[in-house]
Short mmCIF file of C-alpha atoms in Angstrom, two decimals:
data_model
loop_
_atom_site.label_atom_id
_atom_site.label_comp_id
_atom_site.label_asym_id
_atom_site.label_seq_id
_atom_site.Cartn_x
_atom_site.Cartn_y
_atom_site.Cartn_z
CA UNK A 235 57.02 -95.09 -3.96
CA UNK A 236 55.10 -93.26 -6.70
CA UNK A 237 56.45 -89.92 -5.50
CA UNK A 238 60.01 -91.25 -5.73
CA UNK A 239 59.36 -92.43 -9.28
CA UNK A 240 57.91 -89.05 -10.27
CA UNK A 241 60.84 -87.27 -8.67
CA UNK A 242 63.36 -89.50 -10.49
CA UNK A 243 61.56 -88.95 -13.79
CA UNK A 244 61.61 -85.19 -13.24
CA UNK A 245 65.31 -85.32 -12.41
CA UNK A 246 66.06 -87.26 -15.62
CA UNK A 247 64.08 -84.76 -17.69
CA UNK A 248 65.85 -81.82 -16.02
CA UNK A 249 69.23 -83.40 -16.76
CA UNK A 250 68.22 -83.98 -20.39
CA UNK A 251 67.14 -80.35 -20.76
CA UNK A 252 70.41 -79.15 -19.20
CA UNK A 253 72.39 -81.37 -21.58
CA UNK A 254 70.46 -80.03 -24.59
CA UNK A 255 71.01 -76.43 -23.50
CA UNK A 256 74.71 -77.05 -22.93
CA UNK A 257 75.03 -78.68 -26.35
CA UNK A 258 73.42 -75.64 -28.03
CA UNK A 259 75.63 -73.26 -26.08
CA UNK A 260 78.75 -75.16 -27.13
CA UNK A 261 77.76 -75.66 -30.78
CA UNK A 262 77.05 -71.98 -31.31
CA UNK A 263 80.10 -70.72 -29.43
CA UNK A 264 77.81 -68.91 -26.98
CA UNK A 265 79.26 -70.79 -24.01
CA UNK A 266 82.71 -69.33 -24.69
CA UNK A 267 81.28 -65.83 -25.16
CA UNK A 268 79.37 -66.11 -21.87
CA UNK A 269 82.46 -67.41 -20.06
CA UNK A 270 84.53 -64.49 -21.35
CA UNK A 271 81.86 -61.96 -20.35
CA UNK A 272 81.64 -63.56 -16.90
CA UNK A 273 85.41 -63.52 -16.48
CA UNK A 274 85.61 -59.84 -17.41
CA UNK A 275 82.80 -58.83 -15.06
CA UNK A 276 84.28 -60.80 -12.16
CA UNK A 277 87.63 -59.07 -12.70
CA UNK A 278 85.95 -55.63 -12.94
CA UNK A 279 84.12 -56.10 -9.64
CA UNK A 280 87.22 -57.27 -7.78
CA UNK A 281 85.75 -60.73 -7.17
CA UNK A 282 88.80 -62.45 -8.63
CA UNK A 283 91.24 -60.46 -6.49
CA UNK A 284 89.15 -61.10 -3.36
CA UNK A 285 89.11 -64.84 -4.04
CA UNK A 286 92.85 -64.82 -4.72
CA UNK A 287 93.42 -63.18 -1.33
CA UNK A 288 91.18 -65.75 0.33
CA UNK A 289 93.25 -68.53 -1.30
CA UNK A 290 96.41 -66.99 0.14
CA UNK A 291 94.79 -66.84 3.60
CA UNK A 292 93.77 -70.50 3.40
CA UNK A 293 97.26 -71.54 2.28
CA UNK A 294 98.88 -69.50 5.08
CA UNK A 295 96.57 -70.96 7.72
CA UNK A 296 96.96 -74.57 6.58
CA UNK A 297 100.57 -74.37 5.46
CA UNK A 298 101.75 -74.69 1.88
CA UNK A 299 103.19 -78.14 2.47
CA UNK A 300 100.03 -79.44 4.15
CA UNK A 301 97.33 -78.53 1.65
CA UNK A 302 96.65 -80.11 -1.72
CA UNK A 303 95.18 -78.37 -4.72
CA UNK A 304 92.03 -80.48 -4.34
CA UNK A 305 91.66 -79.43 -0.70
CA UNK A 306 92.15 -75.78 -1.63
CA UNK A 307 89.56 -75.99 -4.39
CA UNK A 308 87.10 -77.73 -2.04
CA UNK A 309 87.59 -74.96 0.53
CA UNK A 310 87.34 -71.94 -1.78
CA UNK A 311 84.60 -73.13 -4.16
CA UNK A 312 81.65 -72.51 -1.80
CA UNK A 313 82.92 -69.03 -0.99
CA UNK A 314 83.60 -68.29 -4.64
CA UNK A 315 80.07 -69.25 -5.65
CA UNK A 316 78.48 -67.43 -2.74
CA UNK A 317 80.32 -64.18 -3.41
CA UNK A 318 79.52 -63.74 -7.11
CA UNK A 319 77.57 -60.47 -7.16
CA UNK A 320 73.83 -60.94 -7.69
CA UNK A 321 73.73 -58.50 -10.60
CA UNK A 322 76.29 -60.61 -12.46
CA UNK A 323 74.30 -63.80 -11.84
CA UNK A 324 71.13 -62.05 -13.03
CA UNK A 325 72.85 -60.71 -16.16
CA UNK A 326 74.22 -64.15 -17.01
CA UNK A 327 70.82 -65.77 -16.53
CA UNK A 328 69.17 -63.10 -18.70
CA UNK A 329 71.72 -63.66 -21.46
CA UNK A 330 71.11 -67.43 -21.36
CA UNK A 331 67.33 -66.89 -21.52
CA UNK A 332 67.72 -64.51 -24.46
CA UNK A 333 69.94 -67.06 -26.23
CA UNK A 334 67.40 -69.84 -25.68
CA UNK A 335 64.56 -67.66 -26.99
CA UNK A 336 66.52 -66.91 -30.15
CA UNK A 337 67.26 -70.57 -30.95
#
């Protein structure tokens, strides 16, 4: 039982830290700058086009009339996350760390 309590406390603290970081990112406009940088890099690497093609494949295989937007999102999200190039993830993380060190 004590381990569960410690784990729950840790989870609450992690969520509080995430919320604080997100609030700082939003208040300073850094979140929008990071999103724009991420969008540009994903386009440059062809990630966006690859995911668009995958969406078309999923729609063709399921049938346009038999798939909802929610089902499509549920199907492509794992692939989308898994295929973001590691160097882009690393760059984004480094930029967030640098931001946090400067605040």
